[in-house]
Short mmCIF file of C-alpha atoms in Angstrom, two decimals:
data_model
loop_
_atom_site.label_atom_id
_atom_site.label_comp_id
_atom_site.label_asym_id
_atom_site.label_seq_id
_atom_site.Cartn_x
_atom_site.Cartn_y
_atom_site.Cartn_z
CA UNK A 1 0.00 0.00 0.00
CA UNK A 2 3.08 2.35 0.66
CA UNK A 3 4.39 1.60 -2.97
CA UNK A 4 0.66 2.35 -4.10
CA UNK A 5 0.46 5.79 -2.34
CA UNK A 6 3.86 6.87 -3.43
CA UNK A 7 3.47 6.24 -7.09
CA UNK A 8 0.34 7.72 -7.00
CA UNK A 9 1.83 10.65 -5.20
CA UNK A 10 4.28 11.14 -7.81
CA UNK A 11 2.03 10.78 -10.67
CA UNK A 12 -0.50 13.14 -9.68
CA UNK A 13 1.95 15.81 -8.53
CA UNK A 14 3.05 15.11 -12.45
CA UNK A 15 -0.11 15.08 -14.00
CA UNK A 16 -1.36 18.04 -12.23
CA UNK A 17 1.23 20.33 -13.45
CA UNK A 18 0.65 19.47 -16.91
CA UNK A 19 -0.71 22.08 -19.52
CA UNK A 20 -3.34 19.65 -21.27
CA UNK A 21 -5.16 18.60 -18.03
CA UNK A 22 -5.30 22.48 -17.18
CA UNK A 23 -6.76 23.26 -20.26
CA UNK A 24 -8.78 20.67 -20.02
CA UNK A 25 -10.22 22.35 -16.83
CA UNK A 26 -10.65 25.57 -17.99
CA UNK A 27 -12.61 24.32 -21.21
CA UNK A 28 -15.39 22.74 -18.92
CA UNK A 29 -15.37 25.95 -16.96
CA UNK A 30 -15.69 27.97 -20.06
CA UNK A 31 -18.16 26.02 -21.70
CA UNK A 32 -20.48 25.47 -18.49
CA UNK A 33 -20.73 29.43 -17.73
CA UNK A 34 -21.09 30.32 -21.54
CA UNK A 35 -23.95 27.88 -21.34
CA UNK A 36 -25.40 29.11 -18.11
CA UNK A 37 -24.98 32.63 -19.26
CA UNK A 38 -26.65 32.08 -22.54
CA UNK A 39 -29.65 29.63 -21.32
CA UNK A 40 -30.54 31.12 -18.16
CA UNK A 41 -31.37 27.84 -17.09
CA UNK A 42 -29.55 25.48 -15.67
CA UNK A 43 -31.57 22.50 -16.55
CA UNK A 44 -30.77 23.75 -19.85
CA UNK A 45 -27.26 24.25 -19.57
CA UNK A 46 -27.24 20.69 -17.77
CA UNK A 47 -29.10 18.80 -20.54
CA UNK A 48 -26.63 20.80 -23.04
CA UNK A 49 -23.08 19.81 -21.51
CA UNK A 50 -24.39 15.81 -21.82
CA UNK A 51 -23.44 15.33 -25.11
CA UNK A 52 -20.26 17.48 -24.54
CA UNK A 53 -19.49 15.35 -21.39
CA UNK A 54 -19.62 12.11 -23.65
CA UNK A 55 -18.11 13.31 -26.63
CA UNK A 56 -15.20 14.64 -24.69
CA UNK A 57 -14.39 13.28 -21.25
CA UNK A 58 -13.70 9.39 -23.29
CA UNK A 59 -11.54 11.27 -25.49
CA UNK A 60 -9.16 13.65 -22.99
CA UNK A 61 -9.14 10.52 -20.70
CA UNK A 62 -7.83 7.83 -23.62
CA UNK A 63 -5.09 9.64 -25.68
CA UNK A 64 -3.80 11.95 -22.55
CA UNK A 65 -3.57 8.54 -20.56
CA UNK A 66 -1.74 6.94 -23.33
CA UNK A 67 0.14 9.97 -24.24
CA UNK A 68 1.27 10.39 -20.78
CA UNK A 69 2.31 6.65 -19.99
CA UNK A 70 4.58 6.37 -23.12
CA UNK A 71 6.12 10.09 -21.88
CA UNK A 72 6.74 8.41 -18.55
CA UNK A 73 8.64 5.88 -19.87
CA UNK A 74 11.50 6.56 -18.32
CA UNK A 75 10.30 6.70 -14.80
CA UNK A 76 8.58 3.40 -14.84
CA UNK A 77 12.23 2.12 -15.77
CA UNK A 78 13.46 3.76 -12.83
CA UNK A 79 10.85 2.69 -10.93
CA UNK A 80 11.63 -1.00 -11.87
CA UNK A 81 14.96 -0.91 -11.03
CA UNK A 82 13.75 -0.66 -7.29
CA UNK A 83 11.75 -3.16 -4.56
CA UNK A 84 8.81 -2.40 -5.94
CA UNK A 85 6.00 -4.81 -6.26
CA UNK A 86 4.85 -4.43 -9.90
CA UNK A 87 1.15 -4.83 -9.23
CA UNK A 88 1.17 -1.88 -6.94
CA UNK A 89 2.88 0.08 -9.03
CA UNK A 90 0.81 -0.19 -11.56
CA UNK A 91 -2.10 0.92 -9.27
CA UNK A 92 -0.21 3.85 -8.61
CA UNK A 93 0.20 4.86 -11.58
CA UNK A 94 -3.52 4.07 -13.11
CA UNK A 95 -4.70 6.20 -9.75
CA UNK A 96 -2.23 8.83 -10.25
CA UNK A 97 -3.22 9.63 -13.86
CA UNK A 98 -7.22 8.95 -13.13
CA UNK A 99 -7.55 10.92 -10.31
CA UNK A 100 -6.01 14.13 -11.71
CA UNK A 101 -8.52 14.05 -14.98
CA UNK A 102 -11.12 13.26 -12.85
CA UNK A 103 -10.22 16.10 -10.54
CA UNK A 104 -9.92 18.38 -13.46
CA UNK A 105 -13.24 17.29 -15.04
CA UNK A 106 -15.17 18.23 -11.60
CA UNK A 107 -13.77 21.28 -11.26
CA UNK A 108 -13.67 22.71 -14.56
CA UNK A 109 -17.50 21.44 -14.87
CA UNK A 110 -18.87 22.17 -11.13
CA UNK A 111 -17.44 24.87 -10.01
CA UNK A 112 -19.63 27.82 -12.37
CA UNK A 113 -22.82 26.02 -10.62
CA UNK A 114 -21.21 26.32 -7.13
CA UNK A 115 -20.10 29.88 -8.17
CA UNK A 116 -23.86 30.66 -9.45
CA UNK A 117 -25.65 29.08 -6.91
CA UNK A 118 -26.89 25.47 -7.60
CA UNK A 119 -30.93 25.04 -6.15
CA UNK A 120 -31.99 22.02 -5.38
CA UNK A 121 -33.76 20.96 -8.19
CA UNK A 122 -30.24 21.04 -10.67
CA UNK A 123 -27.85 19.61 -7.48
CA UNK A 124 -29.27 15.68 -8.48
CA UNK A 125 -28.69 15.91 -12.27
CA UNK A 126 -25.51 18.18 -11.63
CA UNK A 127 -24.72 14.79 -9.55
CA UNK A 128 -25.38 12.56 -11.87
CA UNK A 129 -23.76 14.42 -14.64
CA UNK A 130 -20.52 14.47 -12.87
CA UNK A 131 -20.59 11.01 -11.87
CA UNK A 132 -20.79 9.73 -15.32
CA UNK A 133 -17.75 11.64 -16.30
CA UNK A 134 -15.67 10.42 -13.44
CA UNK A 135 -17.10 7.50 -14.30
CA UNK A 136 -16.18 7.60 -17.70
CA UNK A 137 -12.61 8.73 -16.92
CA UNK A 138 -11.60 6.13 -15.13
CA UNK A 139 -13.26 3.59 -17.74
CA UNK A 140 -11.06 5.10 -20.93
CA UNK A 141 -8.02 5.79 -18.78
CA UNK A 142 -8.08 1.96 -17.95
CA UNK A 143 -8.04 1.38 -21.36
CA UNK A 144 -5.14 3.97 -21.89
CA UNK A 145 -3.21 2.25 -19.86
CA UNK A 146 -3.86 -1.79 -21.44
CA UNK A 147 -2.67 -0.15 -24.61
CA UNK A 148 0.16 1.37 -23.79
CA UNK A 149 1.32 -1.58 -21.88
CA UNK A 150 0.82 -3.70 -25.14
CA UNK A 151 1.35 -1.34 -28.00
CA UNK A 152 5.31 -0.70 -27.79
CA UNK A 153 4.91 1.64 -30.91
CA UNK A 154 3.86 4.87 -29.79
CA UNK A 155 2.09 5.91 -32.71
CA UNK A 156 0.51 2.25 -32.86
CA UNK A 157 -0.53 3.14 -29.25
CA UNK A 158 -1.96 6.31 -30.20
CA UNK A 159 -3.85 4.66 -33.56
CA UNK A 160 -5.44 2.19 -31.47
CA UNK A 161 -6.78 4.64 -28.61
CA UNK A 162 -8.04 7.05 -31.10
CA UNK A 163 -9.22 4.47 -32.84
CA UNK A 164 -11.16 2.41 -29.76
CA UNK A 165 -12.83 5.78 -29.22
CA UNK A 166 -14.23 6.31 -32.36
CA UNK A 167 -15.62 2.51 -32.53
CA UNK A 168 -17.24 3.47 -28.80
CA UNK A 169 -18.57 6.43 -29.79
CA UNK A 170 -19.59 6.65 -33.52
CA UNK A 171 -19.31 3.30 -35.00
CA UNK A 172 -21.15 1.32 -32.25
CA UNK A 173 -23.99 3.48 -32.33
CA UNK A 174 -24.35 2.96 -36.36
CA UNK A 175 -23.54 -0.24 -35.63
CA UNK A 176 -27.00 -0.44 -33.12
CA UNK A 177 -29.27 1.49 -35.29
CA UNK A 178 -28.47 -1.08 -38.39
CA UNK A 179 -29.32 -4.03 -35.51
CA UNK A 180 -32.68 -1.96 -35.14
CA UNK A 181 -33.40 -1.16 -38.77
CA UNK A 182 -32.62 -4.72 -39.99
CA UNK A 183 -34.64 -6.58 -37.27
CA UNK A 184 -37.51 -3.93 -37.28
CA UNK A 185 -40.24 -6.47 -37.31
CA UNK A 186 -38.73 -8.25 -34.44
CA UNK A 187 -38.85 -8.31 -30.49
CA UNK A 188 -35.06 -6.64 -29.28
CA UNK A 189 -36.09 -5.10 -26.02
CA UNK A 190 -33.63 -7.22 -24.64
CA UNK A 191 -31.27 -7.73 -27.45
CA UNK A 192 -30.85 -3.88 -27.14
CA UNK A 193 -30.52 -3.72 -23.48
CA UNK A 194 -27.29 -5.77 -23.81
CA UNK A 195 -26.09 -4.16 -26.98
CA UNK A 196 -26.50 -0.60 -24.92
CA UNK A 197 -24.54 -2.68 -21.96
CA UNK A 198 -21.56 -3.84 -24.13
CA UNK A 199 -20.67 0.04 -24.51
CA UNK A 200 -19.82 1.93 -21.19
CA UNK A 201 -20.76 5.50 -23.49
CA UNK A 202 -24.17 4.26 -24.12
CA UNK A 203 -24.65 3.26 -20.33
CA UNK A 204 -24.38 6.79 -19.36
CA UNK A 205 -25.74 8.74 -21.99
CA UNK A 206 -28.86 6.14 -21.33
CA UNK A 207 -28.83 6.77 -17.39
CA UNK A 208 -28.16 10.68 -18.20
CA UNK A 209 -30.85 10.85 -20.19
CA UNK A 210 -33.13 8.94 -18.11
CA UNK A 211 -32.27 11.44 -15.29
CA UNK A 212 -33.05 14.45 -17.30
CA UNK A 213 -36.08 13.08 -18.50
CA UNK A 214 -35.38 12.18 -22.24
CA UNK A 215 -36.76 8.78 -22.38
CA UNK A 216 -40.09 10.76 -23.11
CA UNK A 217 -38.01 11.57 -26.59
CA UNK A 218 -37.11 8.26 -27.69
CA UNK A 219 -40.23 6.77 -27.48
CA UNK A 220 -40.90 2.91 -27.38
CA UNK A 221 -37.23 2.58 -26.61
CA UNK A 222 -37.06 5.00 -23.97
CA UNK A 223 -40.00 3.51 -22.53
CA UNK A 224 -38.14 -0.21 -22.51
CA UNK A 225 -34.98 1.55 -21.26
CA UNK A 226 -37.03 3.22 -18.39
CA UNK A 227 -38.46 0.19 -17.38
CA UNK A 228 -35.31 -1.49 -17.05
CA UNK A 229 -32.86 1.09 -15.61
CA UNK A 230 -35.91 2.47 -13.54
CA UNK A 231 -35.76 -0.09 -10.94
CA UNK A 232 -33.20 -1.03 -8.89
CA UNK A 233 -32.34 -4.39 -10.46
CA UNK A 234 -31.40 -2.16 -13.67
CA UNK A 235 -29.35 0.21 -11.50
CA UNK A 236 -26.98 -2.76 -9.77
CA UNK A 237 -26.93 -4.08 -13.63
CA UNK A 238 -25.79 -1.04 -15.31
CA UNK A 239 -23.78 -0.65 -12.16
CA UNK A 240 -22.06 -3.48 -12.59
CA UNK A 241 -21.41 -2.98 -16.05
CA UNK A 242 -19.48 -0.18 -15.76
CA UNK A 243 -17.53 -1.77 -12.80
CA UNK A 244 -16.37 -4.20 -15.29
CA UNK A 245 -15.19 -2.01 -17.74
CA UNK A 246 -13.26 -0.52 -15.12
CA UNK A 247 -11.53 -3.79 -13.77
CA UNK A 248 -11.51 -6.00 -16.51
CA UNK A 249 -9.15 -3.32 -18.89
CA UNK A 250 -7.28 -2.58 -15.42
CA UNK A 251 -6.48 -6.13 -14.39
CA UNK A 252 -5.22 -7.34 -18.29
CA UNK A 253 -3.33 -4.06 -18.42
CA UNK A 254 -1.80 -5.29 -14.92
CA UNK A 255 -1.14 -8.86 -15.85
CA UNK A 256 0.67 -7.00 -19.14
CA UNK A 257 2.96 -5.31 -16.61
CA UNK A 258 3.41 -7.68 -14.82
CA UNK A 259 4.76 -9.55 -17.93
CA UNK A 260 6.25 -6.87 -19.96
CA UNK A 261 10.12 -6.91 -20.06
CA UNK A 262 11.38 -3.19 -20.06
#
């Protein structure tokens, strides 16, 4: 647990002090007061910065993580010529670049609502909106950091991260609706359910929705998608989906450093 804290000391100290995550910061800030400013609603402004939040926080969290990891190169090196147990330092360093970005992505995003004044009616989805992009973050930094523990090319590394994104957040979705259009004439309430499942993106922007109350929009669909996530049986299911796309990249990006010669 030392070895854990330590690393994770390091890297955040690192991470913090890096350019990128404080622009990241200050886009979110930006963005969220423009939107307040211009929509005098916060509801508004709220149901606006979803699809920024999903477009955006997957992105920032997979090529910075795998960005950062092949710049820090050199300091895992040095870190494995010491006692150090390679398991927990690779928790340290997944924390200390996860934290940080999440860090960033609260701030940046909740701190013009604590500035204006939050009510009580915008605190729950202001909640829920900035779990889902923690939530998010630590999903695609996971991933950031399986491929740059088994892509040795950087700009291999790179491809495939920009190129996971895209297939999570464009392609699958095409991918989905062709499912639906095909198989029209056919029962896939639940044959969507998992499809939506299988994609950690579509799990939030569902729930988000869902929250703000945009399953009136999308009709029979949003009707089988409130009936499932509405309960809590859908909650500890979606739950638990995203808690394995957390753990599952984590631990193979583990066992790869755990094997990985240096």
């Amino acid at each position: 647990m030392n070895s854990i804290l330590k690393v994770l000391k390091y890297q955040a100290k690192d991470a913090l002090r890096s350019r990128w995550l404080i622009a990241y910061a200050l886009f979110f800030m930006l963005v969220t007061d423009g939107l307040l400013r211009f929509s005098g609603d916060p509801m508004k402004a709220q149901l606006s910065l979803v699809s920024v939040v999903l477009f955006l926080v997957p992105l920032v969290s997979i090529v910075f993580g795998t960005v950062y990891l092949y710049n820090a190169r050199e300091f895992i090196e040095l870190l494995l010529a010491q006692p150090v147990n390679r398991r927990q330092m690779y928790g340290g360093l997944y924390l200390g670049l996860t934290l940080p970005l999440a860090l960033a992505f609260i701030v940046g995003l909740g701190l013009p609502f604590v500035l204006r004044g939050a009510d009580e009616t915008t605190r729950g989805s202001l909640g829920a909106l900035l779990l889902a992009g923690v939530v998010l973050t630590c999903v695609f930094t996971a991933i950031a950091s399986l491929i740059a523990m088994r892509c040795e090319d950087r700009l291999r590394g790179l491809g495939a991260a920009i190129g996971v994104w895209m297939l999570l957040t464009v392609v699958y979705d095409g991918f989905v609706l062709f499912i639906l259009a095909v198989f029209s004439n056919r029962p896939l309430e639940h044959a969507t359910l998992g499809l939506m499942m299988a994609n950690p993106i579509d799990i939030a922007r569902i729930a988000l929705l869902l929250r703000f109350d945009g399953a009136a929009m999308m009709g029979y669909t949003g009707a089988v998608f409130l009936r499932f996530f509405g309960d809590a049986q859908g909650v500890l299911v979606s739950a638990a989906a995203l808690v394995l796309w957390v753990s599952l990249p984590v631990a193979l990006g583990m066992r790869a450093f755990s094997r990985k010669d240096f």
